[in-house]
PDB file of C-alpha atoms in Angstrom:
ATOM      1  CA  SER A  12     135.197   0.170 193.254  1.00 84.00           C
ATOM      2  CA  PHE A  13     133.317  -2.632 194.871  1.00 87.00           C
ATOM      3  CA  ALA A  14     129.924  -4.256 194.432  1.00 89.00           C
ATOM      4  CA  GLY A  15     128.080  -6.785 196.494  1.00 91.00           C
ATOM      5  CA  ARG A  16     124.829  -8.545 196.938  1.00 91.00           C
ATOM      6  CA  ALA A  17     122.787  -9.818 199.862  1.00 92.00           C
ATOM      7  CA  GLY A  18     119.797 -11.700 198.469  1.00 92.00           C
ATOM      8  CA  ARG A  19     117.940  -9.232 196.260  1.00 95.00           C
ATOM      9  CA  LEU A  20     119.736  -6.241 197.796  1.00 96.00           C
ATOM     10  CA  THR A  21     122.627  -4.864 195.750  1.00 96.00           C
ATOM     11  CA  TYR A  22     125.177  -2.343 196.935  1.00 97.00           C
ATOM     12  CA  GLY A  23     128.400  -0.838 195.763  1.00 97.00           C
ATOM     13  CA  SER A  24     130.591   2.190 195.479  1.00 96.00           C
ATOM     14  CA  ASP A  25     132.823   3.786 192.887  1.00 95.00           C
ATOM     15  CA  ALA A  26     135.529   6.123 194.136  1.00 96.00           C
ATOM     16  CA  GLU A  27     138.599   7.827 192.765  1.00 96.00           C
ATOM     17  CA  LEU A  28     141.218  10.274 193.916  1.00 97.00           C
ATOM     18  CA  VAL A  29     142.999  12.000 191.021  1.00 97.00           C
ATOM     19  CA  TYR A  30     145.589  14.759 190.728  1.00 97.00           C
ATOM     20  CA  PHE A  31     145.331  16.998 187.647  1.00 97.00           C
ATOM     21  CA  GLU A  32     148.418  18.880 186.480  1.00 95.00           C
ATOM     22  CA  ARG A  33     148.436  21.126 183.440  1.00 92.00           C
ATOM     23  CA  GLU A  34     150.474  24.014 182.055  1.00 92.00           C
ATOM     24  CA  VAL A  35     147.712  26.647 182.242  1.00 91.00           C
ATOM     25  CA  GLY A  36     144.769  27.034 184.591  1.00 91.00           C
ATOM     26  CA  VAL A  37     143.659  25.448 187.823  1.00 95.00           C
ATOM     27  CA  THR A  38     145.386  22.270 189.019  1.00 97.00           C
ATOM     28  CA  GLY A  39     144.733  20.052 191.986  1.00 97.00           C
ATOM     29  CA  TRP A  40     143.133  17.013 193.533  1.00 98.00           C
ATOM     30  CA  ARG A  41     139.631  15.665 192.984  1.00 98.00           C
ATOM     31  CA  LEU A  42     137.968  13.110 195.246  1.00 98.00           C
ATOM     32  CA  ASP A  43     134.819  11.531 193.814  1.00 97.00           C
ATOM     33  CA  ALA A  44     132.821   8.871 195.694  1.00 97.00           C
ATOM     34  CA  ALA A  45     129.479   7.384 194.651  1.00 96.00           C
ATOM     35  CA  PRO A  46     127.915   4.750 196.917  1.00 97.00           C
ATOM     36  CA  SER A  47     124.604   3.210 195.839  1.00 97.00           C
ATOM     37  CA  VAL A  48     122.058   0.640 196.946  1.00 98.00           C
ATOM     38  CA  GLY A  49     119.310  -1.115 195.006  1.00 98.00           C
ATOM     39  CA  LEU A  50     117.022  -4.093 194.659  1.00 98.00           C
ATOM     40  CA  ASP A  51     117.290  -6.698 191.918  1.00 97.00           C
ATOM     41  CA  LEU A  52     113.787  -7.994 191.317  1.00 95.00           C
ATOM     42  CA  SER A  53     114.710 -10.028 188.226  1.00 95.00           C
ATOM     43  CA  GLY A  54     113.002 -13.149 187.017  1.00 94.00           C
ATOM     44  CA  ALA A  55     112.860 -15.303 183.905  1.00 93.00           C
ATOM     45  CA  GLY A  56     112.643 -12.855 181.013  1.00 95.00           C
ATOM     46  CA  TYR A  57     112.372  -9.597 182.972  1.00 97.00           C
ATOM     47  CA  PHE A  58     114.171  -7.289 185.383  1.00 97.00           C
ATOM     48  CA  LEU A  59     113.058  -4.526 187.717  1.00 98.00           C
ATOM     49  CA  ARG A  60     115.836  -2.647 189.526  1.00 98.00           C
ATOM     50  CA  PRO A  61     115.031   0.338 191.733  1.00 98.00           C
ATOM     51  CA  ALA A  62     118.179   2.061 193.032  1.00 98.00           C
ATOM     52  CA  ALA A  63     119.317   5.122 194.949  1.00 98.00           C
ATOM     53  CA  GLY A  64     122.721   6.611 195.453  1.00 97.00           C
ATOM     54  CA  PHE A  65     124.756   9.592 196.431  1.00 96.00           C
ATOM     55  CA  ARG A  66     127.689  11.254 194.684  1.00 96.00           C
ATOM     56  CA  TYR A  67     130.155  13.326 196.676  1.00 97.00           C
ATOM     57  CA  THR A  68     132.876  15.308 194.899  1.00 97.00           C
ATOM     58  CA  ARG A  69     135.460  17.528 196.594  1.00 98.00           C
ATOM     59  CA  TYR A  70     138.445  19.449 195.192  1.00 98.00           C
ATOM     60  CA  ASP A  71     141.701  20.734 196.652  1.00 98.00           C
ATOM     61  CA  LEU A  72     142.859  23.286 194.055  1.00 97.00           C
ATOM     62  CA  GLN A  73     145.907  25.401 193.340  1.00 96.00           C
ATOM     63  CA  ARG A  74     146.208  28.420 191.029  1.00 95.00           C
ATOM     64  CA  THR A  75     142.594  29.464 191.545  1.00 94.00           C
ATOM     65  CA  ALA A  76     141.389  32.958 190.671  1.00 91.00           C
ATOM     66  CA  PRO A  77     141.615  35.537 193.484  1.00 92.00           C
ATOM     67  CA  GLY A  78     138.659  35.108 195.821  1.00 91.00           C
ATOM     68  CA  ALA A  79     137.672  31.721 194.354  1.00 92.00           C
ATOM     69  CA  ASP A  80     137.069  28.771 196.678  1.00 95.00           C
ATOM     70  CA  ALA A  81     140.107  26.447 196.661  1.00 96.00           C
ATOM     71  CA  SER A  82     138.041  23.567 198.122  1.00 97.00           C
ATOM     72  CA  PRO A  83     134.702  23.518 196.284  1.00 97.00           C
ATOM     73  CA  GLY A  84     132.488  20.458 196.478  1.00 97.00           C
ATOM     74  CA  ARG A  85     129.185  18.924 195.475  1.00 97.00           C
ATOM     75  CA  SER A  86     126.784  16.447 197.078  1.00 97.00           C
ATOM     76  CA  LEU A  87     124.238  14.907 194.744  1.00 96.00           C
ATOM     77  CA  PRO A  88     121.630  12.202 195.478  1.00 98.00           C
ATOM     78  CA  PHE A  89     119.872  10.239 192.735  1.00 97.00           C
ATOM     79  CA  ALA A  90     117.090   7.683 192.347  1.00 98.00           C
ATOM     80  CA  ALA A  91     116.430   5.413 189.392  1.00 98.00           C
ATOM     81  CA  LEU A  92     114.061   2.678 188.282  1.00 98.00           C
ATOM     82  CA  ASP A  93     115.394   0.430 185.510  1.00 98.00           C
ATOM     83  CA  ALA A  94     113.039  -2.150 183.993  1.00 98.00           C
ATOM     84  CA  GLY A  95     113.197  -4.402 180.985  1.00 98.00           C
ATOM     85  CA  GLN A  96     111.961  -7.558 179.406  1.00 97.00           C
ATOM     86  CA  LEU A  97     113.404 -10.254 177.124  1.00 96.00           C
ATOM     87  CA  LEU A  98     110.975 -11.663 174.580  1.00 97.00           C
ATOM     88  CA  GLU A  99     112.267 -14.542 172.479  1.00 95.00           C
ATOM     89  CA  ARG A 100     111.009 -16.540 169.526  1.00 94.00           C
ATOM     90  CA  ARG A 101     112.866 -19.696 168.456  1.00 92.00           C
ATOM     91  CA  ARG A 102     112.748 -21.330 165.055  1.00 88.00           C
ATOM     92  CA  PRO A 103     114.977 -24.171 163.823  1.00 86.00           C
ATOM     93  CA  LEU A 104     117.184 -21.833 161.757  1.00 91.00           C
ATOM     94  CA  ARG A 105     116.972 -18.604 163.724  1.00 94.00           C
ATOM     95  CA  ARG A 106     116.269 -17.057 167.105  1.00 94.00           C
ATOM     96  CA  VAL A 107     114.823 -13.545 167.411  1.00 96.00           C
ATOM     97  CA  THR A 108     114.782 -11.474 170.580  1.00 96.00           C
ATOM     98  CA  LEU A 109     112.979  -8.245 171.369  1.00 97.00           C
ATOM     99  CA  GLU A 110     114.155  -6.382 174.481  1.00 97.00           C
ATOM    100  CA  PRO A 111     112.120  -3.351 175.599  1.00 98.00           C
ATOM    101  CA  ARG A 112     113.662  -1.244 178.382  1.00 97.00           C
ATOM    102  CA  LEU A 113     112.628   1.756 180.506  1.00 98.00           C
ATOM    103  CA  LEU A 114     114.754   3.886 182.846  1.00 97.00           C
ATOM    104  CA  TYR A 115     113.283   6.599 185.048  1.00 98.00           C
ATOM    105  CA  LEU A 116     115.928   8.880 186.558  1.00 98.00           C
ATOM    106  CA  TRP A 117     115.639  11.649 189.137  1.00 98.00           C
ATOM    107  CA  THR A 118     118.585  13.793 190.210  1.00 97.00           C
ATOM    108  CA  PRO A 119     118.037  17.261 191.750  1.00 98.00           C
ATOM    109  CA  PHE A 120     119.683  20.405 190.416  1.00 97.00           C
ATOM    110  CA  ARG A 121     122.885  21.539 192.129  1.00 96.00           C
ATOM    111  CA  ALA A 122     124.763  24.614 190.881  1.00 94.00           C
ATOM    112  CA  GLN A 123     128.211  23.441 189.741  1.00 95.00           C
ATOM    113  CA  ASP A 124     129.633  26.436 187.888  1.00 92.00           C
ATOM    114  CA  GLN A 125     132.197  26.932 190.689  1.00 93.00           C
ATOM    115  CA  LEU A 126     133.694  23.477 190.001  1.00 95.00           C
ATOM    116  CA  PRO A 127     136.599  23.132 187.545  1.00 95.00           C
ATOM    117  CA  VAL A 128     136.344  20.946 184.453  1.00 95.00           C
ATOM    118  CA  PHE A 129     139.310  18.579 184.276  1.00 96.00           C
ATOM    119  CA  ASP A 130     138.124  15.548 182.308  1.00 94.00           C
ATOM    120  CA  THR A 131     134.363  15.824 181.808  1.00 94.00           C
ATOM    121  CA  ALA A 132     132.684  15.817 178.397  1.00 93.00           C
ATOM    122  CA  VAL A 133     129.386  15.149 176.654  1.00 91.00           C
ATOM    123  CA  PRO A 134     129.673  11.719 175.003  1.00 90.00           C
ATOM    124  CA  ASP A 135     128.141  10.652 171.714  1.00 85.00           C
ATOM    125  CA  LEU A 136     124.600   9.414 172.147  1.00 78.00           C
ATOM    126  CA  ASN A 137     124.407   5.624 172.071  1.00 80.00           C
ATOM    127  CA  PHE A 138     122.423   2.850 173.732  1.00 78.00           C
ATOM    128  CA  VAL A 139     124.660   2.813 176.819  1.00 80.00           C
ATOM    129  CA  GLN A 140     124.384   6.594 177.227  1.00 86.00           C
ATOM    130  CA  LEU A 141     120.588   6.455 176.767  1.00 89.00           C
ATOM    131  CA  PHE A 142     120.394   4.362 179.949  1.00 92.00           C
ATOM    132  CA  SER A 143     123.116   6.132 181.931  1.00 92.00           C
ATOM    133  CA  THR A 144     122.477   7.913 185.246  1.00 91.00           C
ATOM    134  CA  ASN A 145     124.599  10.929 184.196  1.00 92.00           C
ATOM    135  CA  ARG A 146     124.605  12.584 180.785  1.00 91.00           C
ATOM    136  CA  TYR A 147     128.325  13.403 181.197  1.00 94.00           C
ATOM    137  CA  VAL A 148     131.426  11.230 181.299  1.00 93.00           C
ATOM    138  CA  GLY A 149     133.854  12.368 183.978  1.00 93.00           C
ATOM    139  CA  ALA A 150     133.190  13.493 187.531  1.00 95.00           C
ATOM    140  CA  ASP A 151     133.252  17.292 187.215  1.00 96.00           C
ATOM    141  CA  ARG A 152     129.547  17.620 186.408  1.00 96.00           C
ATOM    142  CA  GLY A 153     126.575  15.655 187.693  1.00 95.00           C
ATOM    143  CA  SER A 154     123.518  16.214 185.539  1.00 95.00           C
ATOM    144  CA  ASP A 155     120.184  17.107 187.061  1.00 96.00           C
ATOM    145  CA  ALA A 156     117.443  14.861 185.690  1.00 96.00           C
ATOM    146  CA  ASN A 157     113.734  14.201 185.751  1.00 98.00           C
ATOM    147  CA  GLN A 158     113.413  11.968 182.752  1.00 97.00           C
ATOM    148  CA  VAL A 159     112.431   8.616 181.339  1.00 98.00           C
ATOM    149  CA  SER A 160     114.392   6.767 178.664  1.00 96.00           C
ATOM    150  CA  LEU A 161     112.588   4.218 176.514  1.00 97.00           C
ATOM    151  CA  GLY A 162     114.268   1.843 174.122  1.00 96.00           C
ATOM    152  CA  VAL A 163     113.912  -1.459 172.360  1.00 97.00           C
ATOM    153  CA  THR A 164     116.607  -3.748 170.973  1.00 95.00           C
ATOM    154  CA  ALA A 165     115.974  -6.462 168.395  1.00 96.00           C
ATOM    155  CA  ASN A 166     118.482  -9.255 167.762  1.00 96.00           C
ATOM    156  CA  LEU A 167     118.629 -11.951 165.107  1.00 96.00           C
ATOM    157  CA  PHE A 168     120.704 -15.062 165.912  1.00 96.00           C
ATOM    158  CA  ASP A 169     121.577 -18.208 164.014  1.00 93.00           C
ATOM    159  CA  GLY A 170     119.408 -20.953 165.537  1.00 88.00           C
ATOM    160  CA  ARG A 171     122.209 -23.540 165.636  1.00 87.00           C
ATOM    161  CA  SER A 172     125.480 -21.702 166.288  1.00 91.00           C
ATOM    162  CA  GLY A 173     124.088 -18.768 168.286  1.00 89.00           C
ATOM    163  CA  THR A 174     125.951 -16.261 166.071  1.00 94.00           C
ATOM    164  CA  ARG A 175     124.323 -12.861 166.135  1.00 95.00           C
ATOM    165  CA  TYR A 176     123.627 -11.600 162.621  1.00 94.00           C
ATOM    166  CA  LEU A 177     121.828  -8.378 163.407  1.00 95.00           C
ATOM    167  CA  SER A 178     121.255  -6.091 166.356  1.00 95.00           C
ATOM    168  CA  ALA A 179     119.248  -2.873 166.151  1.00 94.00           C
ATOM    169  CA  THR A 180     118.222  -0.444 168.886  1.00 93.00           C
ATOM    170  CA  LEU A 181     115.720   2.377 168.826  1.00 95.00           C
ATOM    171  CA  GLY A 182     115.262   4.679 171.804  1.00 95.00           C
ATOM    172  CA  GLN A 183     114.564   8.157 173.102  1.00 94.00           C
ATOM    173  CA  ALA A 184     114.810  10.125 176.333  1.00 94.00           C
ATOM    174  CA  PHE A 185     111.817  12.202 177.431  1.00 96.00           C
ATOM    175  CA  TYR A 186     112.488  15.103 179.816  1.00 95.00           C
ATOM    176  CA  PHE A 187     109.862  16.158 182.364  1.00 97.00           C
ATOM    177  CA  SER A 188     112.041  19.204 183.074  1.00 94.00           C
ATOM    178  CA  ASP A 189     114.945  20.566 181.042  1.00 92.00           C
ATOM    179  CA  PRO A 190     118.409  19.906 182.501  1.00 92.00           C
ATOM    180  CA  ARG A 191     120.047  23.036 183.935  1.00 94.00           C
ATOM    181  CA  VAL A 192     123.579  21.785 184.676  1.00 94.00           C
ATOM    182  CA  LYS A 193     125.986  22.377 181.821  1.00 92.00           C
ATOM    183  CA  LEU A 194     129.636  22.530 180.895  1.00 93.00           C
ATOM    184  CA  PRO A 195     131.208  25.864 179.964  1.00 91.00           C
ATOM    185  CA  ASP A 196     130.353  26.634 176.310  1.00 85.00           C
ATOM    186  CA  GLU A 197     127.690  23.878 176.249  1.00 86.00           C
ATOM    187  CA  PRO A 198     124.359  25.200 174.968  1.00 78.00           C
ATOM    188  CA  LEU A 199     121.281  24.374 177.021  1.00 67.00           C
ATOM    189  CA  ARG A 200     118.641  22.288 175.251  1.00 61.00           C
TER     190      ARG A 200
END
């Protein structure tokens, strides 16, 4: 992994090469690379971060079913717009923040049923997952998306020590089209 910045331009890449060995089923190598580029248009109390990227995944498999591709792969672009604001109110004994956030995500559908599932799962829904660019953890599935996630976090801090006493988040994802990519045995929405 690496990340860099040139003025307001941000860039980076995550990549991994992993060998999966197991007693039963398909084994083999998986290469996953995800370069991305974006703009950081942040200022005092707000951020606006448009970004685009590309995820390339390729397998070199052993013990595949007869006739199955031993080198399947997937290429998947994405675009996102992440925006948020920090509103703050200070009092002598407490500080309260309100942080609204919006993420629009677009990723096209790519059929992925021919790809094995080594380490991919559906995580529990939480604030981090609400604003993630993939609804799965692991590289074996890349979710298609045309959605917006909205959320707001409220924090209560001690005005003198800065200790956080309370943090609460409320959010929801709204789908303009239902996701079609799924794991085996995962029901569609």
